[in-house]
CSV table of C-alpha atoms in Angstrom, one decimal:
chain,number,residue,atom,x,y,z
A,195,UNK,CA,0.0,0.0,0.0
A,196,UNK,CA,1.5,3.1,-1.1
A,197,UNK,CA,4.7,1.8,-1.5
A,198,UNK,CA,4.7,0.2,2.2
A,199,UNK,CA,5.6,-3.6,0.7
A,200,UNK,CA,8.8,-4.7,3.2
A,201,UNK,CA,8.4,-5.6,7.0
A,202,UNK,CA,11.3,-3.1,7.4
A,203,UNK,CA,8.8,-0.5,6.3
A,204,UNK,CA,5.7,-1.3,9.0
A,205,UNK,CA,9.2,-0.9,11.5
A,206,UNK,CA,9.5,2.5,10.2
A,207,UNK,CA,5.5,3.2,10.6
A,208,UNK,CA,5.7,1.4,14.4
A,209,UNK,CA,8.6,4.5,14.6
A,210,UNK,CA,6.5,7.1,13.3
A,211,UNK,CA,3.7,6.3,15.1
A,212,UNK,CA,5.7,5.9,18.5
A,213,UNK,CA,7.1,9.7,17.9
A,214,UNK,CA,3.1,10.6,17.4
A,215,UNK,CA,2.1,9.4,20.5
A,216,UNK,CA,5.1,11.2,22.5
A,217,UNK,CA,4.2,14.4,21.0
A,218,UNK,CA,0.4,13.7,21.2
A,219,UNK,CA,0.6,13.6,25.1
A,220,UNK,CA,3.3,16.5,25.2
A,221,UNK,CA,2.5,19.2,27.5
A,222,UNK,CA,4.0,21.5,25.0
A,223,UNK,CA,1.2,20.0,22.5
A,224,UNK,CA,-2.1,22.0,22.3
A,225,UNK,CA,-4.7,20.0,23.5
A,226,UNK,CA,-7.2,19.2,20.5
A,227,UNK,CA,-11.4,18.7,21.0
A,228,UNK,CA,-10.9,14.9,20.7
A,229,UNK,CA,-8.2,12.1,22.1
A,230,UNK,CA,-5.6,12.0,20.2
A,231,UNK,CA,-3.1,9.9,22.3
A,232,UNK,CA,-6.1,7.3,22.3
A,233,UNK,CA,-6.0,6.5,18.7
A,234,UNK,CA,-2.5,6.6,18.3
A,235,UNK,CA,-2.0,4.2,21.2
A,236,UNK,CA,-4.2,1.9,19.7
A,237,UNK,CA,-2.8,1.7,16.1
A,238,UNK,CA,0.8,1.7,17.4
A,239,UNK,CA,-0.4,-1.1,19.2
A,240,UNK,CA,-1.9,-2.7,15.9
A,241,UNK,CA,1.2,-1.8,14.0
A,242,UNK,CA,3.5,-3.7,16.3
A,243,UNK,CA,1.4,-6.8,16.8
A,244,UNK,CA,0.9,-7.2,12.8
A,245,UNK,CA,4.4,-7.6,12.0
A,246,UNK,CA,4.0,-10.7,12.5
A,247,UNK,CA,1.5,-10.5,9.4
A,248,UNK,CA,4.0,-8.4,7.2
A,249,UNK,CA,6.8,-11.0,8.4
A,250,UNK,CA,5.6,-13.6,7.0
A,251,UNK,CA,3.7,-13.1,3.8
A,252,UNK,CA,7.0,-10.9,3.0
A,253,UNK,CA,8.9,-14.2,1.5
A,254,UNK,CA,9.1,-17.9,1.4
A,255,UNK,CA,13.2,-17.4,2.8
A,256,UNK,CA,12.0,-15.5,5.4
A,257,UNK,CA,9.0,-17.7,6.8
A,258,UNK,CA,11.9,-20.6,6.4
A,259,UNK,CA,14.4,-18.1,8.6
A,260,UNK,CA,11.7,-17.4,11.2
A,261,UNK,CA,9.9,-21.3,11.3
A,262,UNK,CA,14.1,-22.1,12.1
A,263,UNK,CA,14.4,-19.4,14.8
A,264,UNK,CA,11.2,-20.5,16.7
A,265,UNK,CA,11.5,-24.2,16.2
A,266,UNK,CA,8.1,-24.7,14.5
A,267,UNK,CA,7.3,-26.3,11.3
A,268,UNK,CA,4.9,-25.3,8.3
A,269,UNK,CA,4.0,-26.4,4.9
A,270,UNK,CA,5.3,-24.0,2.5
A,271,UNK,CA,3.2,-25.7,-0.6
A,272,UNK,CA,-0.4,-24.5,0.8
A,273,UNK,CA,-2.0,-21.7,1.8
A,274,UNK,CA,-3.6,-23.5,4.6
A,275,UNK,CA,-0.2,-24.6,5.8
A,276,UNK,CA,1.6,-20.9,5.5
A,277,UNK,CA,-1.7,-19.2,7.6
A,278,UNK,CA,-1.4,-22.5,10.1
A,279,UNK,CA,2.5,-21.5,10.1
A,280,UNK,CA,1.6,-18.0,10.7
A,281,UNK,CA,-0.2,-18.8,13.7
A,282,UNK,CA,2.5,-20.5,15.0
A,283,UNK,CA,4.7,-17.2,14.2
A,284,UNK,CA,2.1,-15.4,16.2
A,285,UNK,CA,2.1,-17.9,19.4
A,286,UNK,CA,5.9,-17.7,19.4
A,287,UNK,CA,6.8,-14.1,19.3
A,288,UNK,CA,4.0,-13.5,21.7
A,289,UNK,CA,5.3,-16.1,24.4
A,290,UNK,CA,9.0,-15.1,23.8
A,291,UNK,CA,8.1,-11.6,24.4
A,292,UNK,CA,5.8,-10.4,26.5
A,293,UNK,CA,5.4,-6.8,25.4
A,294,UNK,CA,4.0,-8.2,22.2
A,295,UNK,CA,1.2,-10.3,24.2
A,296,UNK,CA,0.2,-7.0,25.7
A,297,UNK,CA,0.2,-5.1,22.0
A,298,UNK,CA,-1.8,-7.8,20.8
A,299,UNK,CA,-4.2,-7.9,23.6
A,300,UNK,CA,-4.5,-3.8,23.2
A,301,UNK,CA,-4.8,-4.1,19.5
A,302,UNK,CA,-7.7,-6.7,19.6
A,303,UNK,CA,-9.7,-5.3,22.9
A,304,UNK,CA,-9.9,-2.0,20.7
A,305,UNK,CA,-10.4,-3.5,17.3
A,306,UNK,CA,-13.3,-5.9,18.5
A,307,UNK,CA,-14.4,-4.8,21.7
A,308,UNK,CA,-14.2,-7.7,23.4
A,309,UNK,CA,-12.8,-11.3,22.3
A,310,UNK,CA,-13.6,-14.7,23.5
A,311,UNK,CA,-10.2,-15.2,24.7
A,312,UNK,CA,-8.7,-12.1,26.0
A,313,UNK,CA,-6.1,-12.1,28.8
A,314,UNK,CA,-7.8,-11.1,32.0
A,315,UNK,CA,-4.7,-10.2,33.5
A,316,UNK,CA,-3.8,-7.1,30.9
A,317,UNK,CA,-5.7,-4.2,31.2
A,318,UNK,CA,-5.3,-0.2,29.8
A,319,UNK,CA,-6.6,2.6,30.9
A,320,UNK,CA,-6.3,6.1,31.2
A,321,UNK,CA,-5.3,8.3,34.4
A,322,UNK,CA,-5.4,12.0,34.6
A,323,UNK,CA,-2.8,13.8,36.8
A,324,UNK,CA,-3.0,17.5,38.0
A,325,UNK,CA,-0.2,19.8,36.6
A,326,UNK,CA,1.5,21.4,39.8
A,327,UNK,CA,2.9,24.1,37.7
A,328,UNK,CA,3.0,25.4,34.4
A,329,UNK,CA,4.8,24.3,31.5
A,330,UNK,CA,4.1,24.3,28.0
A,331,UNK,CA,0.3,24.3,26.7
A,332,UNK,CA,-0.2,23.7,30.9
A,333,UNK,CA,-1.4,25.6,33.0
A,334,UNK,CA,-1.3,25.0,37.3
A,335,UNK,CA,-4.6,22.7,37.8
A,336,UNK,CA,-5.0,21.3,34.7
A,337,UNK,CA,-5.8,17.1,33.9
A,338,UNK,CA,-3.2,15.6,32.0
A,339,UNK,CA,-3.5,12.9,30.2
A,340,UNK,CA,-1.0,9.6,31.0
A,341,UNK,CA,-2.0,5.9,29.1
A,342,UNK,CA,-1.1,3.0,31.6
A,343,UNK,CA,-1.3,-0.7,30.9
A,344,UNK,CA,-1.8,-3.1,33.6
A,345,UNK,CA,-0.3,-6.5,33.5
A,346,UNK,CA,-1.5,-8.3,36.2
A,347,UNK,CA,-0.8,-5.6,38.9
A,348,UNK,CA,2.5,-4.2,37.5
A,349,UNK,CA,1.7,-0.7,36.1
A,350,UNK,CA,3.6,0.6,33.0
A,351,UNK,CA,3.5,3.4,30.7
A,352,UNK,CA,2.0,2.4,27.2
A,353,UNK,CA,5.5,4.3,25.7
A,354,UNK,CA,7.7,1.5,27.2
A,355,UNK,CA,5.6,-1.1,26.1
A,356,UNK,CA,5.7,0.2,22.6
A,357,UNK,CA,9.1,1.2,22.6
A,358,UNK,CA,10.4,-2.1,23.8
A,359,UNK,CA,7.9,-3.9,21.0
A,360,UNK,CA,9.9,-2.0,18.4
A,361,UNK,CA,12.6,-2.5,20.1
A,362,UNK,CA,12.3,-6.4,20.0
A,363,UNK,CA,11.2,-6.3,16.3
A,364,UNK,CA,14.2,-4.3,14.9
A,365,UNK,CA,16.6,-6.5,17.0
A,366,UNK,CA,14.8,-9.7,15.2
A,367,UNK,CA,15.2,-8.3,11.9
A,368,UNK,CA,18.4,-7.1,12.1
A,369,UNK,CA,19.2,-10.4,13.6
A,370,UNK,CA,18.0,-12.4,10.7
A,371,UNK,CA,19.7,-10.1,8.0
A,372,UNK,CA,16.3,-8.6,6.9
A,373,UNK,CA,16.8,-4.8,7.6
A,374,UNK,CA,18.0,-3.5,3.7
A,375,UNK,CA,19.0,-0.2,3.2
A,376,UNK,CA,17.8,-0.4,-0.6
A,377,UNK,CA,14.8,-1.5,1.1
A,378,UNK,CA,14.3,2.0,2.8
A,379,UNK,CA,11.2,3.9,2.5
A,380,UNK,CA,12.2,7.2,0.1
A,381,UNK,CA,11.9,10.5,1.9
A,382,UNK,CA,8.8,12.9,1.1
A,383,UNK,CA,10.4,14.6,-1.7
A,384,UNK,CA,13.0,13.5,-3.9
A,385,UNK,CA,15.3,16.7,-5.0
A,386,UNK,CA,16.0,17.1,-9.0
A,387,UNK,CA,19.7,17.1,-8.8
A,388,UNK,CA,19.6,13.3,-8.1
């Protein structure tokens, strides 16, 4: 889609949207008429749980590299036997890292709602904090806006979580030899002279 075709380039969305969601929950960011920080959390967290999806349908040598990392086997010759071996993909990243449980489990509770088989012990939610002084767009007494997610009792900020998630994918590409730098998304505008 638009050029996005290599799992290197939903790393560099996973990037951009990370660097949204900072700035969105700035307090030198004007505060906008709707949650912005809300829906950026949530596609950040759909971004880094469907890299397993762009992983895998990228090429045959890379489901072969990936199936041999995580010590599971597929059928190659069907497509029933590549979506079965993408489900394995899936199990495996998300038991190997835990951060990528919790983007999945953010990713589906917004996407559906609620699913059948949700993990009782994650939970998000929003907490609003009272500015002691003024800074920024803040002013003393104003609600800020902070996104935690809950994993069992253990209370992180969604940033960490999504900033380890990237972290975690880029080390597992570089570590199988698929970050390219012909591969690279081109910048916004191309200047003449090249």
């Amino acid at each position: 889609v638009f050029g996005m075709n290599e799992p290197q380039h939903m790393l560099t969305k996973l990037y951009v949207q990370l660097q949204d969601l900072s700035e969105s929950l700035s307090v030198w960011t004007k505060s906008e008429s709707f949650p912005r920080p809300l829906f950026i959390a949530w596609d950040t967290a759909m971004t880094a749980c469907h890299m397993t999806d762009w992983l895998w349908a990228s090429k045959q040598t890379t489901r072969d590299k990936l199936s041999k990392k995580f010590k599971f086997e597929y059928i190659e010759e069907t497509i029933s036997g590549r979506e079965k071996g993408l489900a394995k993909f899936q199990t495996a990243v998300r038991e190997a890292f835990r951060e990528l449980h919790i983007c999945r489990e953010l990713a589906n509770a917004s996407k559906h709602m609620r699913l059948k088989s949700n993990d009782p012990d994650i939970r998000a939610e929003v907490e609003w904090h009272e500015a002691k002084e003024a800074v920024g767009e803040v002013k003393v007494g104003d609600l800020i806006m902070n996104l935690y997610v809950f994993d069992k009792e253990k209370k992180t900020d969604v940033q960490l979580i999504f900033i380890e998630a990237a972290g975690y994918w880029e080390q597992l590409l570089k570590g199988e030899g698929l970050l390219a730098k012909d591969a690279a998304l081109p910048p916004k505008v191309i200047p003449a002279n090249q």
